[in-house]
Short mmCIF file of C-alpha atoms and ligand atoms in Angstrom, two decimals:
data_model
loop_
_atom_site.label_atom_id
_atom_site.label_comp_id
_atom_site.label_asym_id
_atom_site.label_seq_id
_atom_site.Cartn_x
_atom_site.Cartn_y
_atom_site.Cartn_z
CA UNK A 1 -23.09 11.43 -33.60
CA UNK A 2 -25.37 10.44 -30.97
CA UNK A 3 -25.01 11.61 -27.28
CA UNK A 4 -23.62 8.20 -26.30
CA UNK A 5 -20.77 8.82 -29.18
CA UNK A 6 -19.91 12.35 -27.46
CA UNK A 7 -16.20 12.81 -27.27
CA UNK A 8 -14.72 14.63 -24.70
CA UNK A 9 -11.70 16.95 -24.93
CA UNK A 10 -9.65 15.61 -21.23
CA UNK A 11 -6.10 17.45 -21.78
CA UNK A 12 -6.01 17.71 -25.36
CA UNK A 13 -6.98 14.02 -26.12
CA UNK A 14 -10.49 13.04 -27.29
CA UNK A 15 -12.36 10.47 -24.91
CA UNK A 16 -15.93 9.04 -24.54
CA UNK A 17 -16.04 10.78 -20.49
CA UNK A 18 -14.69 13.95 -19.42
CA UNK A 19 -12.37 12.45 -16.68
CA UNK A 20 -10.33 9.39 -16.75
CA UNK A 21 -9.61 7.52 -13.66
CA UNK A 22 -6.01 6.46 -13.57
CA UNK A 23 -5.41 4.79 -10.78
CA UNK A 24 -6.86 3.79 -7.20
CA UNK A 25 -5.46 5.76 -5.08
CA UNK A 26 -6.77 5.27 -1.73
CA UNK A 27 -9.54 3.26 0.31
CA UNK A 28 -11.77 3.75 3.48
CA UNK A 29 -13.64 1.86 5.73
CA UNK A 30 -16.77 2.89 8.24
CA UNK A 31 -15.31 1.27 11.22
CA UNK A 32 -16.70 1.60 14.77
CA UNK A 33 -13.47 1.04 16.84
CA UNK A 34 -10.84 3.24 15.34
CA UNK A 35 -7.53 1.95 17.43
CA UNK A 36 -8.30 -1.22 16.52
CA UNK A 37 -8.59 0.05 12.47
CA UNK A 38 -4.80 1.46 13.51
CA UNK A 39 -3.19 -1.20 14.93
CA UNK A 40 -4.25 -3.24 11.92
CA UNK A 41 -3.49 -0.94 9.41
CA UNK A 42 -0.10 0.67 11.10
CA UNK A 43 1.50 -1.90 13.71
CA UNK A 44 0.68 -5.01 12.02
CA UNK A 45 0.15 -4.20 8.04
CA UNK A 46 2.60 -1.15 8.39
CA UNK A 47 0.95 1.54 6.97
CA UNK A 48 1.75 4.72 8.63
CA UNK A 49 0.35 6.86 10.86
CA UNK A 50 -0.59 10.76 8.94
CA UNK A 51 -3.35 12.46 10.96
CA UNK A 52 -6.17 11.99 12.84
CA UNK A 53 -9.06 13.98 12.90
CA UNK A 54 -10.54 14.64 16.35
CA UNK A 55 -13.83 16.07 17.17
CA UNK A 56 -15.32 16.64 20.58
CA UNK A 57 -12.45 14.80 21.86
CA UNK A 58 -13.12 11.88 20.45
CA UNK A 59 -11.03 10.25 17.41
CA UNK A 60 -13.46 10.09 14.32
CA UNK A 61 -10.67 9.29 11.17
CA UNK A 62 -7.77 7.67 11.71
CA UNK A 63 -5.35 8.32 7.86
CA UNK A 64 -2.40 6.18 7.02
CA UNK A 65 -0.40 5.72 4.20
CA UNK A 66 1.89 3.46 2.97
CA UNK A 67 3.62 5.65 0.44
CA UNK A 68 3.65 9.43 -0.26
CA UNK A 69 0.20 10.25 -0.69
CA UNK A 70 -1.14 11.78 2.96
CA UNK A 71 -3.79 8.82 2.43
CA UNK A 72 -3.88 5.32 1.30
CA UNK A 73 -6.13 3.67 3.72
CA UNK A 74 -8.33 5.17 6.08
CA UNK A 75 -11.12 4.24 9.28
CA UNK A 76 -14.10 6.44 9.39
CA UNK A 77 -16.01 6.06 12.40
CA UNK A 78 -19.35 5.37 11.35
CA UNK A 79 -21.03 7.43 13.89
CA UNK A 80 -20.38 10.17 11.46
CA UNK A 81 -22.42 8.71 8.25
CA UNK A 82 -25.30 10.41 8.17
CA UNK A 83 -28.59 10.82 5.59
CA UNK A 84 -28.42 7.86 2.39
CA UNK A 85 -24.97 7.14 3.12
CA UNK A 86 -25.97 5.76 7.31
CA UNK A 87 -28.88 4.65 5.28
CA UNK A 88 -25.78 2.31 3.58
CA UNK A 89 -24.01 1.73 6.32
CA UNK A 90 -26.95 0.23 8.09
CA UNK A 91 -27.95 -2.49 5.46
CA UNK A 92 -24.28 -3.73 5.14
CA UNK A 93 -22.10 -1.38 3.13
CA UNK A 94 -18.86 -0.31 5.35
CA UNK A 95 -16.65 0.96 2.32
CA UNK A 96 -16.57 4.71 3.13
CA UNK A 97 -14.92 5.30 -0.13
CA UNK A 98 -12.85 3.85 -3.31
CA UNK A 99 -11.09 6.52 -4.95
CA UNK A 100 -9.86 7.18 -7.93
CA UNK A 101 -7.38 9.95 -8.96
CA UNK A 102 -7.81 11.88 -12.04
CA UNK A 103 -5.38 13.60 -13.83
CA UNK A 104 -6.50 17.64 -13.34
CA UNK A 105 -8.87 19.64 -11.06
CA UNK A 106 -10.91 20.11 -14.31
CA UNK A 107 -12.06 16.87 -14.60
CA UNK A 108 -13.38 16.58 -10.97
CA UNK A 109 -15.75 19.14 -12.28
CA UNK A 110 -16.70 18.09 -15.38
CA UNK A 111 -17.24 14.46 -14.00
CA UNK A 112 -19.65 16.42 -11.68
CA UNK A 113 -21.29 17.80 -15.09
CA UNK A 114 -21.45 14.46 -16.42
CA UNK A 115 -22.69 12.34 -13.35
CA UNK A 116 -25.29 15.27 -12.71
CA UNK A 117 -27.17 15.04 -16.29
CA UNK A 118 -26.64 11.13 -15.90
CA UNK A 119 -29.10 11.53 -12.58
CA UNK A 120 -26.43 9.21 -10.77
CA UNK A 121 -26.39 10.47 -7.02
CA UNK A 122 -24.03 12.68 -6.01
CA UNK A 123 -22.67 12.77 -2.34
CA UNK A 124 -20.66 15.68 -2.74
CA UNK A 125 -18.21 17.82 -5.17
CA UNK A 126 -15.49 19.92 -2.79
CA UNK A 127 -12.42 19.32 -0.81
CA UNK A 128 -11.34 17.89 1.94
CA UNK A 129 -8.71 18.03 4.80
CA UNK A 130 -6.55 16.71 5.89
CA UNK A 131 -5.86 15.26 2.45
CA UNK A 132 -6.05 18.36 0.72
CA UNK A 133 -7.46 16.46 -2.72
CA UNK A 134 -10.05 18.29 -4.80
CA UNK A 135 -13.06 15.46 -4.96
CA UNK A 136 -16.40 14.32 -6.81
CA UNK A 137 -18.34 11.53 -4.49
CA UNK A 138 -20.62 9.58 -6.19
CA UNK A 139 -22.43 6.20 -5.27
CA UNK A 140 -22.49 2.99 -7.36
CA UNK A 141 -26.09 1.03 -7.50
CA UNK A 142 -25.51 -0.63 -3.81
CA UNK A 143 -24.27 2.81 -2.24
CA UNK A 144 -20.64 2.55 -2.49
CA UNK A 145 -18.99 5.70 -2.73
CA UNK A 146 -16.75 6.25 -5.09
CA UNK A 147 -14.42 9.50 -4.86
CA UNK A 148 -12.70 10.87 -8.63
CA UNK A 149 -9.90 13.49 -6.63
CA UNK A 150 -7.46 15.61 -8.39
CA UNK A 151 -4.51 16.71 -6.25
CA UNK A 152 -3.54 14.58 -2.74
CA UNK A 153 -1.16 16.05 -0.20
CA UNK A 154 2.20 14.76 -0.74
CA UNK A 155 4.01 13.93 2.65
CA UNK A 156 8.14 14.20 2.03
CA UNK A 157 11.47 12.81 3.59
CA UNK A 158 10.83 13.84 6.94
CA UNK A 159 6.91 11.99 7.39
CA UNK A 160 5.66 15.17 8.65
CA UNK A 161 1.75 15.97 7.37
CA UNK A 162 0.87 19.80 6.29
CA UNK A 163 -0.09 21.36 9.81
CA UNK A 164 -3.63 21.75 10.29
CA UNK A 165 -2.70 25.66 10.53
CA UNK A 166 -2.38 25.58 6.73
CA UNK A 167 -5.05 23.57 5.47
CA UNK A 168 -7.91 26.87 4.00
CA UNK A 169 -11.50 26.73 4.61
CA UNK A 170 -13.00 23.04 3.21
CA UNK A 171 -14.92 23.01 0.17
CA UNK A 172 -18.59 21.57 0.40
CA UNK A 173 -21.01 22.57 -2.30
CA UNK A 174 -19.06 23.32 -5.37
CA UNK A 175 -16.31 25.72 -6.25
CA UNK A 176 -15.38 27.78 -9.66
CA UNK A 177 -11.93 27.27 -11.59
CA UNK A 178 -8.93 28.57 -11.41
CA UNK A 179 -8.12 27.79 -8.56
CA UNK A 180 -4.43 28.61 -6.84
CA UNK A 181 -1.61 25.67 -6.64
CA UNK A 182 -1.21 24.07 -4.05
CA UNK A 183 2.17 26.38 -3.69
CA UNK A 184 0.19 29.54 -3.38
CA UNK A 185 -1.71 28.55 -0.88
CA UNK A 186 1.55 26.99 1.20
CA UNK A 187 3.73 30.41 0.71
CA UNK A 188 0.11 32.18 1.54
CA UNK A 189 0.19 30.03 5.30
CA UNK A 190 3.98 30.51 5.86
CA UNK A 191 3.84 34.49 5.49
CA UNK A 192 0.67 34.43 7.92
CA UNK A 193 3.27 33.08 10.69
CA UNK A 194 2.24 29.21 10.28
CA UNK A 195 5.10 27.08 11.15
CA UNK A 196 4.92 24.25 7.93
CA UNK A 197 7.17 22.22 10.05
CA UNK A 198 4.49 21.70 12.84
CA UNK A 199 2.18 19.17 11.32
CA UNK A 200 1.55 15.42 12.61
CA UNK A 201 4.48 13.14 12.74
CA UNK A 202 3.88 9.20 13.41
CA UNK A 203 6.23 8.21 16.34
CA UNK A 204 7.93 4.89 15.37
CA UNK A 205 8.40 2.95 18.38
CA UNK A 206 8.36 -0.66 17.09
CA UNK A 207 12.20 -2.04 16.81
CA UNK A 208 13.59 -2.13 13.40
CA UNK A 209 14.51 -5.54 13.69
CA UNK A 210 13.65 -7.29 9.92
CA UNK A 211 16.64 -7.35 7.42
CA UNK A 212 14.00 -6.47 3.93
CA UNK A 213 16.34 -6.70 0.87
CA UNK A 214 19.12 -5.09 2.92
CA UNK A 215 17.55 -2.34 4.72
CA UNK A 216 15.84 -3.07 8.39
CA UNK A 217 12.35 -2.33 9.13
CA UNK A 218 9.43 -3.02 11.77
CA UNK A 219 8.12 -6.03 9.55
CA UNK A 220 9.24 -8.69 7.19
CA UNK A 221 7.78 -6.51 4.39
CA UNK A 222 6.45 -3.24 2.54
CA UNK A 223 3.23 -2.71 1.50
CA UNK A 224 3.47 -0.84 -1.64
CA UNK A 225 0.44 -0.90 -3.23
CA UNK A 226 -3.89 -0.63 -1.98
CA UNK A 227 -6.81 -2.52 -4.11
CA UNK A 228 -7.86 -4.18 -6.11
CA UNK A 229 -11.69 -3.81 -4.25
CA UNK A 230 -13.66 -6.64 -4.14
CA UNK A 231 -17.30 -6.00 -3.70
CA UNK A 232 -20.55 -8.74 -3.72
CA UNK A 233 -22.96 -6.67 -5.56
CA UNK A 234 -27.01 -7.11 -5.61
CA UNK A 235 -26.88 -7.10 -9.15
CA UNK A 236 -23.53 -7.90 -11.26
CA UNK A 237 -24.86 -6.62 -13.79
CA UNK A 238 -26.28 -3.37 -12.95
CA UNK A 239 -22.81 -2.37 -11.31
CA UNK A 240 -20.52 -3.39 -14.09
CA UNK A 241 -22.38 -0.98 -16.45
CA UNK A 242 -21.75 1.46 -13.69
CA UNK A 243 -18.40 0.93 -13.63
CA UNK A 244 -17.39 0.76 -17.11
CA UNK A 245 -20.14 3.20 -18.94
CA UNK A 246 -19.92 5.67 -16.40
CA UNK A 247 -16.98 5.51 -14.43
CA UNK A 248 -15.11 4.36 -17.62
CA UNK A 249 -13.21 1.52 -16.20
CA UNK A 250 -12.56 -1.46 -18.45
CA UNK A 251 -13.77 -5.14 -18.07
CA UNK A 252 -10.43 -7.17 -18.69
CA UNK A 253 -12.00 -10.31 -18.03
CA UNK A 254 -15.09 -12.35 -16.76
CA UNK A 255 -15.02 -15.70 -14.30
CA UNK A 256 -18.05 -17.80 -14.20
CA UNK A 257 -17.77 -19.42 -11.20
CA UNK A 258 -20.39 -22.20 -9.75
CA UNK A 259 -22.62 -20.91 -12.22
CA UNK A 260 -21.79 -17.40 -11.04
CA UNK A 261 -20.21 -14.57 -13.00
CA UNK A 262 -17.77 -12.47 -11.62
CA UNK A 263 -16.21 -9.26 -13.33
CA UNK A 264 -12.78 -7.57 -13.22
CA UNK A 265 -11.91 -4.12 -14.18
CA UNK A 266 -8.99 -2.17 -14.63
CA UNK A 267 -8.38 1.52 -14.90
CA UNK A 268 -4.81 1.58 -15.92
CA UNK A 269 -2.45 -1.94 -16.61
CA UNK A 270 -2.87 -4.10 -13.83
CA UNK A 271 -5.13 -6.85 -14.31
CA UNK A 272 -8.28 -5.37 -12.27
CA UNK A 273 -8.56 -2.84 -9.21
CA UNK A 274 -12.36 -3.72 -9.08
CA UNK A 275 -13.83 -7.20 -8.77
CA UNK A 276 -17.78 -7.60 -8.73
CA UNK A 277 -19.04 -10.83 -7.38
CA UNK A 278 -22.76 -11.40 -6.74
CA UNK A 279 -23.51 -11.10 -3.39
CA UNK A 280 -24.67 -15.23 -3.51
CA UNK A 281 -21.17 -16.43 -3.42
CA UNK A 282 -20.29 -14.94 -0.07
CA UNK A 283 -22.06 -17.54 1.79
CA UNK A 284 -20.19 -19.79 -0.25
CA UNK A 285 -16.90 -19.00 1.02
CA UNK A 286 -18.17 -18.14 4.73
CA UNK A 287 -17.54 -14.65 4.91
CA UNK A 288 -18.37 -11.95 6.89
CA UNK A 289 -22.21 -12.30 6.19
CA UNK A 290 -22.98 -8.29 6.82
CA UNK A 291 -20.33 -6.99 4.19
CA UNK A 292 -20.34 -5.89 1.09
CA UNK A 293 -16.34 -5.97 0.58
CA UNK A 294 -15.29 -9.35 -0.06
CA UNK A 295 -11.68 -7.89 0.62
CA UNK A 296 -9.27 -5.08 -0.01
CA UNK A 297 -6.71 -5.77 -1.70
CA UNK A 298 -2.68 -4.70 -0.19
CA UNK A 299 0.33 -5.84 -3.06
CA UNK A 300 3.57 -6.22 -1.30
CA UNK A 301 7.18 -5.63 -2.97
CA UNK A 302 8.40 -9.09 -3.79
CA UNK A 303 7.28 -13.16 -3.34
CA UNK A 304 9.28 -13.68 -0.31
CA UNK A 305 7.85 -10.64 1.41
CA UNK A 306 4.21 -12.20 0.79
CA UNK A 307 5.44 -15.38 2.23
CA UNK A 308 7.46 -13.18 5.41
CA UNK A 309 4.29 -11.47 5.79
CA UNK A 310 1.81 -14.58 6.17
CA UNK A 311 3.93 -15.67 8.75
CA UNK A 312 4.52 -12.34 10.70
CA UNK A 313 1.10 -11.48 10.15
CA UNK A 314 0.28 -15.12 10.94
CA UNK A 315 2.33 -15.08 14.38
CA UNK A 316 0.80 -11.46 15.27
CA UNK A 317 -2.86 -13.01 15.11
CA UNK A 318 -4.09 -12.75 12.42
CA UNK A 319 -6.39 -15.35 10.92
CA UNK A 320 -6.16 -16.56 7.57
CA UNK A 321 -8.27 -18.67 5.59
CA UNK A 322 -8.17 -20.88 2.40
CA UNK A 323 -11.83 -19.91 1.03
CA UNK A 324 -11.65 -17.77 -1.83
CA UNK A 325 -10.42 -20.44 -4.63
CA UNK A 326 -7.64 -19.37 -7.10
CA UNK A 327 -9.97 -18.70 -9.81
CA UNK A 328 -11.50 -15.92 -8.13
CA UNK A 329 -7.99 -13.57 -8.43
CA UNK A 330 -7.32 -13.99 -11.81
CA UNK A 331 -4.16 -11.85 -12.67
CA UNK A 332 -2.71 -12.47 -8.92
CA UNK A 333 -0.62 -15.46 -8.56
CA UNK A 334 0.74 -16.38 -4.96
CA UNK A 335 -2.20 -14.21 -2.70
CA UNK A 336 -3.15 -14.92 1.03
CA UNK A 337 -6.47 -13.91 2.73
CA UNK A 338 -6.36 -12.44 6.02
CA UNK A 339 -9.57 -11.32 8.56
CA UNK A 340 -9.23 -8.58 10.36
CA UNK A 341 -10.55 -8.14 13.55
CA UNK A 342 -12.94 -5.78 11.95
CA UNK A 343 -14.59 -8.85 10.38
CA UNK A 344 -13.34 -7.63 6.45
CA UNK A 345 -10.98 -9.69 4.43
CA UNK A 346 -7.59 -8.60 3.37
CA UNK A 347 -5.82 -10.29 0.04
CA UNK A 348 -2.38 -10.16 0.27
CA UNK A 349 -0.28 -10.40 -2.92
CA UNK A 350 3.23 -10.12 -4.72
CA UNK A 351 2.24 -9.19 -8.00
CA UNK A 352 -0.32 -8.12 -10.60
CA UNK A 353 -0.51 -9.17 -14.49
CA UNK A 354 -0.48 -6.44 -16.05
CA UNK A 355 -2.50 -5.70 -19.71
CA UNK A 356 -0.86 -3.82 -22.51
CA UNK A 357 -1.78 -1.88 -25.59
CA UNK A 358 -4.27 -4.70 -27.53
CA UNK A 359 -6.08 -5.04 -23.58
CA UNK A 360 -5.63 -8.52 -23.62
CA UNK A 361 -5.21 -10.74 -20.68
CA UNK A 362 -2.79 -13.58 -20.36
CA UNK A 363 -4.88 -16.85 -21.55
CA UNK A 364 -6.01 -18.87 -18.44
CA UNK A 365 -3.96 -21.49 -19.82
CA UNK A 366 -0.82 -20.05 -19.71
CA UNK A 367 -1.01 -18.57 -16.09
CA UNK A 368 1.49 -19.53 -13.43
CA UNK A 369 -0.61 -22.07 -11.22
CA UNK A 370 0.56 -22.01 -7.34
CA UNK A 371 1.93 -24.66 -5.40
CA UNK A 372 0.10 -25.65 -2.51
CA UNK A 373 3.31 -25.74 -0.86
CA UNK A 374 4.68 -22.09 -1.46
CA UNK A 375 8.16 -22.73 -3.30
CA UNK A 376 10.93 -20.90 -2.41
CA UNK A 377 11.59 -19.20 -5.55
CA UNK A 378 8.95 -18.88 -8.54
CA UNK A 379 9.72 -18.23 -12.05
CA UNK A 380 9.93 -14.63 -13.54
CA UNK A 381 7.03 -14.44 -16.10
CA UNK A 382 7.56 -11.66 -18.79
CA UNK A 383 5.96 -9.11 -16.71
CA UNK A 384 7.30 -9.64 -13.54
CA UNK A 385 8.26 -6.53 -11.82
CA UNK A 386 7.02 -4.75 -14.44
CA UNK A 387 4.41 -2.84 -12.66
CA UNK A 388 4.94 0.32 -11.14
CA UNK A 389 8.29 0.91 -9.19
CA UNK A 390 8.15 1.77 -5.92
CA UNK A 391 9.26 5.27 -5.10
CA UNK A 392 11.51 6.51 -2.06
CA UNK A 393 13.00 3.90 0.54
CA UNK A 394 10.86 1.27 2.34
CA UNK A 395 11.23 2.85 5.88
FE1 FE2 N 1 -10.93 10.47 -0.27
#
């Protein structure tokens, strides 16, 4: 068995890496004006408010979530980014991070291990608050970072983040195993005299004036999933053996596309989380010409919320624009690009194909093509609603 053939024990099953990444978990931006980053991501898209990290008096993270993880999307202020990574930033590469959950703290440091001997660069192997996750940065070929993270901060019924007074000292150059639960360390905090029920609380002052499949919230619609990631990439190529060979995600399908070919992976059973484009198709469709992200990807619950959505997001400001051609989601029906006012492109969706056991793809042939009109209802194809539920209430 040759070194490439190594098998990896990863919880009692045998695998070619030493970590799988299940699922993307959350997403961050270098941004340079941070209440703008909120408004977008909380008032308008809806994502809520979870901390913000202040230093010197001055706001340098802004966290939101849309579900129970303490973060699903997140602004860095890019005065922070500092060495390779404002080395990044500089030539055109705002993604802060794309990050992956893995199923134990073990495999955050045997993916450190395995990245290390593979000479791939390594921004740092520690933890982080607020957040709380366990986390292995690495960079792809163009200098996105991608985070593997065992163990996010789970925010409950009442919204209210761990206090700051219980996060323990942060993590930075490595760490050794065991380490306590997450339980241990919250009991620990409460019998030194912290008060758990003292942490960050969003206030939510916007009317709840939308009737969403019989329950009334701020908007027209629930954001209930982040990604996929598009990126334009210097050299397809090059990244989608990073992706797959070392990362371990899985190419479900390539587009050629004006004599360009673009890739799609997935790490669990939607269609793709990551889609690699070469950077010369983003003159073609007139984007923001000093990205890298082509857009981020936010999945709402249903087809009429998408539609609700382009026209509250629509009415709020927000410009949209018909330049990424249908071919270019494959797996994503009905989707709508927005800009931001940060310049980056955000696909809206209802729904995700989803791949099963044999890994194959619905044919192109046989995929739902959209109406340029947006109909009022749309068929249910076989895996409609199939993808993962939802959990908790959408307000
Ligand atoms: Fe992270």
């Amino acid at each position: 068995m040759n070194s490439k053939d190594r098998m990896y024990d990863v919880g009692g099953v045998l695998l070619p890496r030493p970590f799988k990444a299940r699922r993307l978990g959350h997403f961050a931006l270098w941004q340079t004006d941070l209440e703008m980053a909120r408004r977008l991501y909380v008032d308008l898209l809806g994502f809520r408010a979870t901390d913000t990290v202040i230093r010197e008096g001055k706001p340098v993270a802004v966290f939101t979530s849309h579900g129970t993880d303490h973060h699903s999307l997140a602004a860095i202020h890019a005065s922070t980014a500092e060495g390779v990574r404002k080395a990044h930033y500089e030539k055109g590469i705002f993604v802060n991070q794309i990050s992956f959950q893995v199923g134990t703290l073990e495999e955050v440091v045997n993916a450190h291990e395995y990245f290390e001997q593979r000479q791939i660069y390594i921004s740092r192997l520690g933890r982080d608050f607020p957040g709380s996750n366990w986390a292995l940065y690495v960079l792809d070929p163009d200098g996105h970072r991608i985070e593997l993270y065992y163990g996010m901060e789970q925010i409950g019924w009442d919204r209210r983040s761990k206090p700051a007074a219980a996060y323990i000292q942060a993590v930075r150059n490595g760490f050794s195993l065991p380490q306590p639960a997450e339980m241990t360390e919250i009991m620990s905090a409460e019998q030194g005299g912290v008060d758990l029920d003292s942490g960050f609380r969003p206030a939510e002052d916007l009317p709840y004036d939308y009737c969403v499949g019989g329950v009334m919230l701020q908007r027209p619609f629930k954001v209930t999933k982040v990604g996929p990631v598009n990126l334009f990439v210097s050299d397809v190529a090059a990244s989608e053996m990073f992706y797959t060979e070392l990362l371990g995600l899985t190419k479900t399908e390539e587009v050629h596309y004006g004599g360009h070919r673009c890739v799609f992976l997935r790490c669990g059973t939607d269609h793709h989380c990551i889609g690699l484009f070469p950077l010369a198709l983003r003159a073609e469709f007139e984007l923001n010409a000093s990205t890298s992200l082509m857009s981020i990807g936010v999945q709402v619950a249903a087809y009429r919320q998408l539609k609700d959505a382009v026209a509250f997001l629509r009415e709020k400001g927000l410009r949209f624009i018909d330049a990424i051609p249908f071919d270019l989601h494959p797996g994503i029906d009905y989707a709508a690009h927005a800009v931001g006012p940060d310049g980056h492109c955000i696909q809206l969706y209802h729904s995700m194909e989803q791949v099963g056991w044999d890994g194959r793809p619905r044919p192109a042939a046989q995929r739902r093509r959209v109406e340029p009109d947006w109909p009022q209802t749309i068929e249910g194809l076989p895996d409609a609603c199939a993808d993962q539920t939802f959990q908790g209430p959408l307000g």
